Coordinates of C-alpha atoms in Angstrom, one line a residue:
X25 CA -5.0 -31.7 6.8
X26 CA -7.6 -29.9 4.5
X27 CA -10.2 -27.5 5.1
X28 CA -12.7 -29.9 6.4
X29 CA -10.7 -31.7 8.7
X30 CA -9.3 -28.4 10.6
X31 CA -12.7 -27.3 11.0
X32 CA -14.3 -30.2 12.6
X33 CA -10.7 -31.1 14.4
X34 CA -12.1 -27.5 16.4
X35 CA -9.5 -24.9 18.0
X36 CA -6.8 -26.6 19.7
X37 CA -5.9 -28.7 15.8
X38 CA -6.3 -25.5 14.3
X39 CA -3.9 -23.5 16.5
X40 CA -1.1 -26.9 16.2
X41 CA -1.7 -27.0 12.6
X42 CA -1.2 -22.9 12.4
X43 CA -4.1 -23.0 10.2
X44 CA -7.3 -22.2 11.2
X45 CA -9.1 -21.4 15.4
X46 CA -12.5 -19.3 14.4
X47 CA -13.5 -17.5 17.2
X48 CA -17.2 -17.8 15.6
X49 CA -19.1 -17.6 12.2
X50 CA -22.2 -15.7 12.2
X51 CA -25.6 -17.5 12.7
X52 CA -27.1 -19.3 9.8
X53 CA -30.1 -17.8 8.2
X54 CA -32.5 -19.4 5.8
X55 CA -33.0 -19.1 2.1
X56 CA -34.6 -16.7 0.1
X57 CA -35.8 -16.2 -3.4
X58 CA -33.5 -13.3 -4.6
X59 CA -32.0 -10.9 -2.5
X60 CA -33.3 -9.4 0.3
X61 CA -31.8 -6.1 0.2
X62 CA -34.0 -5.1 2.8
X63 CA -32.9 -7.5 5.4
X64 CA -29.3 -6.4 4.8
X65 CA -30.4 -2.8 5.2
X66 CA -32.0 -3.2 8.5
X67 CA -28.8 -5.2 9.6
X68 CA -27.1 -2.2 8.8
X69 CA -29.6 0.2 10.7
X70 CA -30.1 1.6 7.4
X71 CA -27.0 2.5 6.1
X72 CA -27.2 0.7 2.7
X73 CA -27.1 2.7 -0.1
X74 CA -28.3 2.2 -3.7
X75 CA -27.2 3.7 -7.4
X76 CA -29.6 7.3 -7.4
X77 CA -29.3 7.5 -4.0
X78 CA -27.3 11.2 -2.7
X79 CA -25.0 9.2 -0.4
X80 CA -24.0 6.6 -3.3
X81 CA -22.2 8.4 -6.0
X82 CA -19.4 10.2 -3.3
X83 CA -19.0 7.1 -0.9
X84 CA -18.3 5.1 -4.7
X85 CA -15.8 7.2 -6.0
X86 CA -12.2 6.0 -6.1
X87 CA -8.9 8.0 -5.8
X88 CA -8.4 6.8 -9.3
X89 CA -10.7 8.3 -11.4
X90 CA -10.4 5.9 -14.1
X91 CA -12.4 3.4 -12.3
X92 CA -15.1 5.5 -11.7
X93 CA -17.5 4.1 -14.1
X94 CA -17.5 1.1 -11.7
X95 CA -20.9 1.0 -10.3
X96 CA -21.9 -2.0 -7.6
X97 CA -25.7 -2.9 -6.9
X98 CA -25.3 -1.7 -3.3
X99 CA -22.9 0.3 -0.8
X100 CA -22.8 -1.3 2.7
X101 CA -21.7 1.2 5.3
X102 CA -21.1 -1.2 8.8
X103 CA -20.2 0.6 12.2
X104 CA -18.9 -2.3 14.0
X105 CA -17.3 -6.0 13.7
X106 CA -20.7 -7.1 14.1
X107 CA -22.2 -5.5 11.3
X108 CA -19.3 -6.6 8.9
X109 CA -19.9 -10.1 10.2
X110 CA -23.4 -10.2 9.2
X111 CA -22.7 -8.3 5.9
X112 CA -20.3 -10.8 4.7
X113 CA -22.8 -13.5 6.0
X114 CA -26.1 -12.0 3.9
X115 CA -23.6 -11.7 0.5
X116 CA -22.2 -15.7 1.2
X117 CA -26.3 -16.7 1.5
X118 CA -27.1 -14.6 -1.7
X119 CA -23.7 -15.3 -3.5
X120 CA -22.9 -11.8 -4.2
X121 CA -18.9 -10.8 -4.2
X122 CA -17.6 -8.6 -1.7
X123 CA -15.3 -5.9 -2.1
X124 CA -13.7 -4.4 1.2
X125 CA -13.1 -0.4 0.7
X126 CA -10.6 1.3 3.3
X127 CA -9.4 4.4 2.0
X128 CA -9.8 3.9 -1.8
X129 CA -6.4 4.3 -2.9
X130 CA -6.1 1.2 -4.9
X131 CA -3.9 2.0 -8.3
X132 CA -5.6 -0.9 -10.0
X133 CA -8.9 0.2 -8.9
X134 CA -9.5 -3.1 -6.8
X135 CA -11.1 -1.6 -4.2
X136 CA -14.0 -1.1 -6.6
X137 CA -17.1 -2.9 -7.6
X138 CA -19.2 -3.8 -10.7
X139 CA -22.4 -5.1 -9.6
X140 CA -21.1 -6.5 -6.4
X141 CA -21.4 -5.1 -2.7
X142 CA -18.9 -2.6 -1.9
X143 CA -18.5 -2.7 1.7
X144 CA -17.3 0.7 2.7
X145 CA -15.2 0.4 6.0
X146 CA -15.2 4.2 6.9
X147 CA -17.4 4.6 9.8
X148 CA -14.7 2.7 11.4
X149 CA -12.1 4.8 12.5
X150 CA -11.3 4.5 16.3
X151 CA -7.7 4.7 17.2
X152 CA -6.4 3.7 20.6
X153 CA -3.0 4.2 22.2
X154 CA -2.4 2.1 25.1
X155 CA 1.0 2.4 25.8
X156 CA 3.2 1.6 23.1
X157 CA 0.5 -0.6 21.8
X158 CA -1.7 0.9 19.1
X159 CA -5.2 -0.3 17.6
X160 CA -6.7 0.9 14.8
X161 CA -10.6 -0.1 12.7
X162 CA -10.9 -1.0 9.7
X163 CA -11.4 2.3 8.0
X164 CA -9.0 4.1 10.0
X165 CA -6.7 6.9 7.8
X166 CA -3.1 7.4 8.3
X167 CA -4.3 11.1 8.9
X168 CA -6.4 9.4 12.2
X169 CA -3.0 7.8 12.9
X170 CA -1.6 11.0 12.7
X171 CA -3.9 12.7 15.4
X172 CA -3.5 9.9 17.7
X173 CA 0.1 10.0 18.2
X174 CA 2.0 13.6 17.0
X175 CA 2.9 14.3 20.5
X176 CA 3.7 11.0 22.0
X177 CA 7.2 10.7 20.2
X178 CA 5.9 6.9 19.5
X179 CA 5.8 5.7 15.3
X180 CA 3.8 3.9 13.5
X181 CA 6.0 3.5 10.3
X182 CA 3.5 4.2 7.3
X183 CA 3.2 5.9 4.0
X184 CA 3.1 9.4 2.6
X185 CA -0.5 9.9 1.8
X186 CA -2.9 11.0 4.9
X187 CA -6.3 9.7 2.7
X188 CA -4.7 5.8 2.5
X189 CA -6.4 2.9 4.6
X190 CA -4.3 2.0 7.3
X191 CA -5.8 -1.6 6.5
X192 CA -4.7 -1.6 2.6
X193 CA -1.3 -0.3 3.4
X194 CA -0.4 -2.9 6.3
X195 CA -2.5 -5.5 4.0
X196 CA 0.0 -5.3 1.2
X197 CA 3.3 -4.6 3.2
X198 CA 3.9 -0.8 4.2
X199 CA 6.8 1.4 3.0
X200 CA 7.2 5.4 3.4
X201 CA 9.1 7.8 5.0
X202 CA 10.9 5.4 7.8
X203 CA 10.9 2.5 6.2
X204 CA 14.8 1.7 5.9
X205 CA 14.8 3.0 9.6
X206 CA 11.8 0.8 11.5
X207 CA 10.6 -1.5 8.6
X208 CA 7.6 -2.3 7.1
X209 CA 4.0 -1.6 8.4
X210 CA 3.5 -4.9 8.3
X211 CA 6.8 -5.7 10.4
X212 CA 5.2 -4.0 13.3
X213 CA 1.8 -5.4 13.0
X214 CA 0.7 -7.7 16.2
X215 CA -2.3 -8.8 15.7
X216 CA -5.9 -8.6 13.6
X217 CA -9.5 -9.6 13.7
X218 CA -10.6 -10.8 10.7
X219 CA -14.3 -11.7 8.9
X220 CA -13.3 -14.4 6.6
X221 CA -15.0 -15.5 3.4
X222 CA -16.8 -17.8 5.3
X223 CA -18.0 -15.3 7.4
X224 CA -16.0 -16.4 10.7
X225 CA -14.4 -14.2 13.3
X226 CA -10.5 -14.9 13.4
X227 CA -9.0 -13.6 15.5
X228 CA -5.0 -13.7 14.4
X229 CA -1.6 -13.1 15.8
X230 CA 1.8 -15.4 15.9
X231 CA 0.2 -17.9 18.2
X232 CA -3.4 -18.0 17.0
X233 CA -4.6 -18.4 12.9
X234 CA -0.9 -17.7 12.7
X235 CA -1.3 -18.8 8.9
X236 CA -4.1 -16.1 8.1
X237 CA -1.6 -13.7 10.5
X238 CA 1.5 -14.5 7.9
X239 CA -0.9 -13.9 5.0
X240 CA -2.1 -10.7 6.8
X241 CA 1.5 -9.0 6.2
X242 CA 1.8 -8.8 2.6
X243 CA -0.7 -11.0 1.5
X244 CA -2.3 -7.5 0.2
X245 CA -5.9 -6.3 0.8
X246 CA -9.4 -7.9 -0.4
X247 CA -8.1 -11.0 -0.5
X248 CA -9.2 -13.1 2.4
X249 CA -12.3 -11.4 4.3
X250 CA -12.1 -7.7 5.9
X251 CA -10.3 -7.2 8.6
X252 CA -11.9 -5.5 10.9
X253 CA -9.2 -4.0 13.4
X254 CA -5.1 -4.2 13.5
X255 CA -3.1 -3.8 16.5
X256 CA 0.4 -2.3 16.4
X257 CA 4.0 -2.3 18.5
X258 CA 4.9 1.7 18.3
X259 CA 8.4 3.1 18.1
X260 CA 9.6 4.9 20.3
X261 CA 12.2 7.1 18.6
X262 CA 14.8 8.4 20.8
X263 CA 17.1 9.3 18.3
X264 CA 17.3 13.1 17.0
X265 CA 15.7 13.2 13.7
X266 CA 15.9 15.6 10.4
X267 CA 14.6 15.9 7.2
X268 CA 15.6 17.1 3.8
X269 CA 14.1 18.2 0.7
X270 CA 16.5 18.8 -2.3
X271 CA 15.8 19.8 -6.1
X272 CA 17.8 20.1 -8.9
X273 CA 17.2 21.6 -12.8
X274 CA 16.5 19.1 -15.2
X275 CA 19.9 19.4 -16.9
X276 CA 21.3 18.0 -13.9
X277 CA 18.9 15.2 -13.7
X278 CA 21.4 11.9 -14.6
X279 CA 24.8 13.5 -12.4
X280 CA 22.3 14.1 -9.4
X281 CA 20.7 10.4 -9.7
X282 CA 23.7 9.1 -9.5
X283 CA 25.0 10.5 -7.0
X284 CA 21.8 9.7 -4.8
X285 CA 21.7 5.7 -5.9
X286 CA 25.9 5.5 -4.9
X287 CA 24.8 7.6 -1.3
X288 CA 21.7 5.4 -0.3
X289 CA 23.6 2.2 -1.3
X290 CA 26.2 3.0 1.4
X291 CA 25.6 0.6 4.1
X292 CA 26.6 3.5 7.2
X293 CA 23.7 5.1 5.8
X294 CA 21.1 1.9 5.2
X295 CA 19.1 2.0 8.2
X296 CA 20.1 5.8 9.0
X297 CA 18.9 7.9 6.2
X298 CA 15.4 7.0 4.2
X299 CA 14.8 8.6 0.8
X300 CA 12.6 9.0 -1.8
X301 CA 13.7 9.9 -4.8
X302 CA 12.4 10.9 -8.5
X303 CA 11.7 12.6 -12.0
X304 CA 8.6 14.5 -12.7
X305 CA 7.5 16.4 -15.8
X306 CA 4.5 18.4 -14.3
X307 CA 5.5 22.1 -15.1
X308 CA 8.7 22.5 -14.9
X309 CA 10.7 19.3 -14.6
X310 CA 12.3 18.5 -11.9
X311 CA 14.6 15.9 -9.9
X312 CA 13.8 15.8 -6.5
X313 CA 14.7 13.6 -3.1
X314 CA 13.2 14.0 -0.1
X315 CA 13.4 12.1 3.1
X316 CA 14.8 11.4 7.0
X317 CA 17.5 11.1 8.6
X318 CA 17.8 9.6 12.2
X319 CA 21.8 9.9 12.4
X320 CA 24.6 7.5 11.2
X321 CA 24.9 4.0 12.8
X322 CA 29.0 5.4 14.0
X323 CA 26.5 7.8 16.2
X324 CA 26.8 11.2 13.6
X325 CA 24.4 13.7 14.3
X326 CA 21.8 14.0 12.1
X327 CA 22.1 17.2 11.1
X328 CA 26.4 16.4 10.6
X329 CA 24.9 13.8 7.8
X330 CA 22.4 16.3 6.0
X331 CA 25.8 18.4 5.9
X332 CA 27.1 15.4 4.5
X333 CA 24.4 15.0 2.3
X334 CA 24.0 18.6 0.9
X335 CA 27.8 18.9 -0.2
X336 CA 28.1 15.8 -1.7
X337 CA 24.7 15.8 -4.0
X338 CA 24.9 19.7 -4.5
X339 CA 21.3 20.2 -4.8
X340 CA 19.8 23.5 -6.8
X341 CA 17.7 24.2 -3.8
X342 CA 17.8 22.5 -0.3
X343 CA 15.8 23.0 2.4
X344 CA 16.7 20.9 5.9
X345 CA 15.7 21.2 9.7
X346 CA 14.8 18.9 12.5
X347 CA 12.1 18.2 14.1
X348 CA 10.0 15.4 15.8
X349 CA 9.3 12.2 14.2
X350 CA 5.7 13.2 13.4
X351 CA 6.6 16.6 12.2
X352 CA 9.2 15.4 9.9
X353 CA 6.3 12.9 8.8
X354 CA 4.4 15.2 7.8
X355 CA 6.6 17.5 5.8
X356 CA 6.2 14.8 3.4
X357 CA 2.5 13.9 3.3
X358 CA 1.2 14.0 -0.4
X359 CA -2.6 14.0 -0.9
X360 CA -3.5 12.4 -4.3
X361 CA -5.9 15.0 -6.4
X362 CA -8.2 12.8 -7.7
X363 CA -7.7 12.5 -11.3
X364 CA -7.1 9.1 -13.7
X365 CA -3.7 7.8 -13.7
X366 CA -1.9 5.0 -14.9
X367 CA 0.6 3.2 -12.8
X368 CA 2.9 0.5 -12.1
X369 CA 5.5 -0.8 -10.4
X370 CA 9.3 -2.6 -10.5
X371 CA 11.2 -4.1 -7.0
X372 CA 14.8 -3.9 -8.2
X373 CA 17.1 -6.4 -6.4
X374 CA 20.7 -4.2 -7.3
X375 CA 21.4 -1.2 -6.9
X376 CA 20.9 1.8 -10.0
X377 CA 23.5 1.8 -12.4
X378 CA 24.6 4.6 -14.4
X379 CA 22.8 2.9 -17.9
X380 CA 19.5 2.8 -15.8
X381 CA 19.6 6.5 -14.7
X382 CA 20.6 7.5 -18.4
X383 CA 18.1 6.0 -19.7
X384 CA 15.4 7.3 -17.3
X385 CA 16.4 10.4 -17.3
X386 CA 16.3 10.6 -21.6
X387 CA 12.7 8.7 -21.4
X388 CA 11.5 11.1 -19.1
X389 CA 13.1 14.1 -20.8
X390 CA 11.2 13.1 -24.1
X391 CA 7.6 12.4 -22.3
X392 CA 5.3 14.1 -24.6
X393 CA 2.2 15.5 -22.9
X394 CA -1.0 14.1 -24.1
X395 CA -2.3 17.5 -22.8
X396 CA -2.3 20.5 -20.8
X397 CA -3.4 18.5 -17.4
X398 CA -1.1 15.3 -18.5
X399 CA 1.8 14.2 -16.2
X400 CA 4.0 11.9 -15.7
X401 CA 6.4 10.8 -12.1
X402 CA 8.8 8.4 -11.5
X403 CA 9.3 7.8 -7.8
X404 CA 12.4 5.8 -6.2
X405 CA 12.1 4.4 -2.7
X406 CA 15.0 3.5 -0.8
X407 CA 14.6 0.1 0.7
X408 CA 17.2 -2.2 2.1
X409 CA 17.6 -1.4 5.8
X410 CA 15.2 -2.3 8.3
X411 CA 12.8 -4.0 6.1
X412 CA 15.7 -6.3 5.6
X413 CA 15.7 -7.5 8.7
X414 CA 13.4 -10.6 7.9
X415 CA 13.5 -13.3 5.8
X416 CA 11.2 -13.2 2.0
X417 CA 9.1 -16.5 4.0
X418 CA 8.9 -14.7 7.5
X419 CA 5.9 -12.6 5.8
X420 CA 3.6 -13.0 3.1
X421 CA 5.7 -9.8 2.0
X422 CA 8.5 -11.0 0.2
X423 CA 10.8 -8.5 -1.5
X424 CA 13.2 -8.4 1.5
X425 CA 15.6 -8.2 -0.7
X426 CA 14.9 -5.2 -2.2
X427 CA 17.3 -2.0 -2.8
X428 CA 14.9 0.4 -4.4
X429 CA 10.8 0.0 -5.2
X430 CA 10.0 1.7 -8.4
X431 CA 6.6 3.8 -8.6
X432 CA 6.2 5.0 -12.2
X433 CA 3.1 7.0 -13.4
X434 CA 1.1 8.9 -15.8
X435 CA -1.6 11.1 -14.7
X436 CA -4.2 13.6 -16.7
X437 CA -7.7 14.8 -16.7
X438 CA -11.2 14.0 -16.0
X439 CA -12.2 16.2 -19.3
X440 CA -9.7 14.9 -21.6
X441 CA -10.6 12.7 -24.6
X442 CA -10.0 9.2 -24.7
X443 CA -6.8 9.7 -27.3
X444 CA -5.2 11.0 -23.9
X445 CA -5.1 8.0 -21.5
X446 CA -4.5 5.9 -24.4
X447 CA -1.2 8.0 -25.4
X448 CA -0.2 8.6 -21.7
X449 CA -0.8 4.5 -21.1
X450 CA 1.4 3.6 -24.3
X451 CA 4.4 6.2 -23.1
X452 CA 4.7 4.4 -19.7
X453 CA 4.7 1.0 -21.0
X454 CA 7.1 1.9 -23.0
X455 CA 8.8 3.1 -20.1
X456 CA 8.3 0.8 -17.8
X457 CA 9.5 -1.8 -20.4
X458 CA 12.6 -0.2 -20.4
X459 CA 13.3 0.0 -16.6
X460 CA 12.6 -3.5 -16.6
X461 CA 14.9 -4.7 -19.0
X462 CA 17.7 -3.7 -16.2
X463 CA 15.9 -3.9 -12.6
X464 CA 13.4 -6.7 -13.6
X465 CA 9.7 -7.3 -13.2
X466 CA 9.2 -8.2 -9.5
X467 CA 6.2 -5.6 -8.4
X468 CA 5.2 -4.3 -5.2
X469 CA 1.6 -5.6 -4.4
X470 CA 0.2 -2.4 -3.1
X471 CA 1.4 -0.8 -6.5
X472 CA -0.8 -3.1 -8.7
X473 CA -0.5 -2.9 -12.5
X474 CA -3.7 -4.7 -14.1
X475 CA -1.7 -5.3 -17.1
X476 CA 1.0 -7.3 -15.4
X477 CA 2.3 -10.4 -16.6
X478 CA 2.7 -13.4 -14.3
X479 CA 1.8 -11.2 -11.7
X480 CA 2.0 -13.8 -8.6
X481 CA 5.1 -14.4 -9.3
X482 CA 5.9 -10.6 -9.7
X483 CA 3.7 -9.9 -6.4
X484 CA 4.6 -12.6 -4.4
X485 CA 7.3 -15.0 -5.5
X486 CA 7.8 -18.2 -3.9
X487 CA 5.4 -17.1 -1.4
X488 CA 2.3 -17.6 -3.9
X489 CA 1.3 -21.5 -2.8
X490 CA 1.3 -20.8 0.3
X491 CA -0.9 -18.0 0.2
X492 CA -3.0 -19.6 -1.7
X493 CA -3.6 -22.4 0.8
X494 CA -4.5 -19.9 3.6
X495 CA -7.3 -19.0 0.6
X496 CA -8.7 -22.4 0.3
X497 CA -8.7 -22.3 4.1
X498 CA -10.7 -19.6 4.5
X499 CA -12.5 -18.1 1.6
X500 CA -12.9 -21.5 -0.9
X501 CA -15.6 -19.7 -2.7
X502 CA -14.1 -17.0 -3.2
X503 CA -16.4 -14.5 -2.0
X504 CA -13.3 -12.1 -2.2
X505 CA -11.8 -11.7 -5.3
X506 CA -10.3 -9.7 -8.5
X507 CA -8.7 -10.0 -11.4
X508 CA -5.2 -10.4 -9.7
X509 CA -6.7 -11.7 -6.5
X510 CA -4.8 -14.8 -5.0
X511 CA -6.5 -18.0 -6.0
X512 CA -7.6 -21.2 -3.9
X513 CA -5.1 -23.8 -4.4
X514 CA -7.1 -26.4 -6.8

C-alpha cells in the first residue's frame, strides 16, 4: 500500500496496515511570493529570531563548538504543539528545511542549520508524573527529569549529561548509568505525538502509527518531524542500590582494563552491575570506571558486590556508598564544557580482548597534544543486560547485541589555530581505525561520526529499509533531513 493509498484509505487502513492514522494536518494556507517571515513570526507570538538579533547568537550555539559557524535564516521558538504544527506547515509552503533542536548535544552537529529554520524546542519543558507514568515536551532536559522524580524512587533510565534533550536521547536509543539494569530509554518509551513532514499530528504508540512508534525508538532524532511530547513507564526500583567510582595510575592502565572487560562479561553481573569505563589524557592520565550496582541476580547485597568489586580490580583510589536511585544518578552527571571536539563511535559485538586493551592503552599513552587545552577520552559502556532483552527488529534500535559501545574523542579550544583540530582529528582516526580493526564498525546513532562510511549500515543495520519506508510515509519531501539523515525509499 503506498503513501497515497493509506492516506485516502483514512484511519482505520492506516492503523491495520501499522502505517499511518493522522490525527490532523494543519490548515492549508495560500501561496506567497517569497517568504513571509512575518506571518511565521506572528504565529509564533513573536518569538522568531533573526542573525543580529540579541536572542539569536546564544539560542544558535551548539554544545559542539565546531559547528558554530552554522548560521540558519531564522530561529523559531514554539510554546506549544500548536505552534510546532504551524511552523512545520509555513517551512513545507515556503520549502525551507527544518531542523528540530532539543538540547543541542548532537556530536555531528546535526541539530544545527545553514540557512534553514532551526526550530528550537526549549520553551517546552513540562514534566508530569502521574503515577508511574511520566510525560515529557519536546525540549524537556534530563536535568527537568531529574527535578521531577528524585524523591519518588521511580527511573527513567537516561544518560549522563543533565543539558541533553530527553527527545534526542530517546530518539536515537538511550544508554547511561542503568542501562544493563532497566534498558534503553527507548525500551520504556509508550507513546509520542509527533508533527510529521507533512505537517500532520500523529499521535503514536503500539496500537496507533505503530510504524512511526517503531521508528521513534532508535530511528534517531530529526529524522521524521518533531516530536512534540513522549510518555514514559517509570521504574520503580526496590532493590538497594550503590555506586562506585574507581581510578587507577596510568601504568596500570592495560592489567585494570582487563580485569574490568572479564568482570562485566560475567553473566551474574549482566543486569546487576552497569559500568562505564575509560582512558583519558586530560592532565594527568587516568583509567577510570564508574557506575551502579543494584545487587547480584543470586540476591548479594550490593554493597557485598562493590566488596567484590574493589578486591578483585584493586583500584588506586575507590570511592563507594549507597544511596537512592536518583542520588546515585547523579554522582555521575557530566556537563559538556562547550568546546570543539571530534568524535565517534564503535558497537562491539564480543567482548574486549587482551590485543584490544593493549593496543588502546599504547594509542592513548602516545596521544600527542595538539595543545595546552587539547584532550583526548575513550569511554566504554557496558551493554548487554537489559537492553538485551529485545530483539535488533523489535526497535528501530538495533544493536541488541551489543557487549560494549565505544565513545572515543578528541577535544581542544575555541582559540586554538586550525593546525589543532586538524592534528587532534588525524590522531583519532587513527585510532578509531585501530579499534575497529578488532570490534568492528557498527556505530551508535546518537554518537554520530560525519565521516562515517556506510553509515546506515553502521547506524542501523538490517533495520535501514524499513525505516526508510516510515520516511516515504511521512516526510516524502524531506523537509527533515542531513547529511546522514535516513532517506525515502526510491
Amino acid at each position: 500500500m503506498d503513501r497515497r493509498t493509506v492516506l485516502r484509505a483514512g484511519a482505520g487502513a492506516g492503523l491495520a496496515a501499522g502505517l499511518w492514522a493522522p490525527a490532523g494536518r494543519a490548515a492549508a494556507a495560500g501561496g506567497s511570493e517569497g517568504r513571509d517571515w512575518g506571518g511565521l513570526k506572528r504565529l509564533l507570538g513573536g518569538r522568531l529570531y533573526f542573525p543580529g538579533d540579541p536572542r539569536f547568537a546564544p539560542l544558535n550555539m551548539p554544545a559542539n563548538h565546531s559547528y558554530s559557524h552554522r548560521v540558519p535564516a531564522a530561529i523559531a521558538c514554539p510554546r506549544s504543539h500548536e505552534e510546532v504544527l504551524a511552523t512545520v506547515e509555513w517551512a513545507g509552503r515556503h520549502a525551507i528545511g527544518v531542523v528540530p533542536r532539543g538540547g543541542g548535544h548532537s556530536y555531528a552537529g546535526y541539530s544545527t542549520s545553514d540557512g534553514g529554520l532551526l526550530v528550537h524546542l526549549g520553551g517546552m519543558r513540562d514534566v508530569t508524573v502521574n503515577g508511574t507514568t511520566l510525560t515529557v515536551g519536546a525540549g524537556a532536559r534530563e536535568l527537568d527529569v531529574y527535578a521531577a522524580l528524585k524523591d519518588t524512587g521511580l527511573l527513567l533510565p537516561g544518560g549522563r549529561c543533565p543539558e541533553v534533550g530527553v527527545g534526542g536521547l530517546v530518539l536515537g536509543g538511550g544508554i547511561g548509568p542503568a542501562t544493563r539494569a532497566y534498558g534503553l530509554t527507548c525500551d520504556s518509551l509508550t507513546g509520542t505525538t509527533v508533527v510529521t513532514g507533512d505537517a500532520y499530528t500523529a499521535r503514536c504508540d503500539e496500537n496507533s502509527n505503530s510504524e512511526l512508534f517503531w521508528a521513534c525508538r532508535g530511528g534517531a532524532g530529526g529524522n521524521f518531524g518533531i516530536n512534540t511530547s513522549f510518555t514514559f513507564t517509570l521504574h520503580p526500583v526496590r532493590r538497594a542500590t550503590a555506586w562506585y567510582d574507581l581510578s587507577w595510575a596510568w601504568k596500570d592502565a592495560a592489567p585494570a582494563l582487563k580485569r574490568l572487560a572479564e568482570l562485566i562479561a560475567e553473566p551474574r553481573y549482566r543486569k546487576s552491575l552497569t559500568c562505564q569505563f575509560g582512558l583519558r589524557t586530560a592532565g594527568e592520565r587516568r583509567v577510570y570506571a564508574q557506575g551502579l550496582c543494584f545487587g547480584s541476580e543470586r540476591s548479594e547485597h550490593p554493597e557485598q558486590t562493590l566488596r567484590t568489586l574493589v578486591t578483585r580490580l584493586r583500584p588506586r583510589r575507590s570511592a563507594t556508598g549507597t544511596a537512592g536511585i536518583w542520588e546515585c544518578m547523579r554522582r555521575f552527571h557530566e556537563t559538556p564544557p562547550g568546546d570543539p571536539y571530534a568524535a565517534g563511535s564503535i558497537v562491539a559485538g564480543k567482548d574486549l580482548g587482551a590485543s584490544v586493551v593493549d593496543e588502546l592503552v599504547d594509542s592513548l599513552g602516545s596521544w600527542k597534544a595538539a595543545s595546552p587545552d587539547s584532550r583526548a577520552a575513550v569511554s566504554f559502556f557496558a551493554m548487554g543486560g537489559a537492553d538485551a532483552a529485545l530483539r535488533p527488529a523489535d526497535t528501530a534500535y538495533v544493536h541488541r547485541d551489543a557487549t560494549v559501545i565505544v565513545d572515543l574523542a578528541a577535544h581542544w579550544s575555541d582559540a586554538d589555530p586550525a593546525p589543532v583540530p586538524d592534528a587532534n582529528r588525524q590522531q583519532l582516526q587513527a585510532l578509531y581505525r585501530s579499534l575497529s580493526r578488532h570490534l568492528g564498525t557498527d556505530a551508535y546513532q546518537n554518537f554520530p561520526d560525519p565521516g562515517l562510511r556506510n553509515w546506515q549500515t553502521a547506524y542501523y543495520g538490517g533495520n535501514y529499509a524499513r525505516l526508510q519506508t516510515v520516511k516515504r510515509t511521512v516526510d516524502p519531501a524531506r523537509l527533515f533531513t542531513y547529511p546522514q539523515g535516513i532517506a525515502p525509499t526510491p
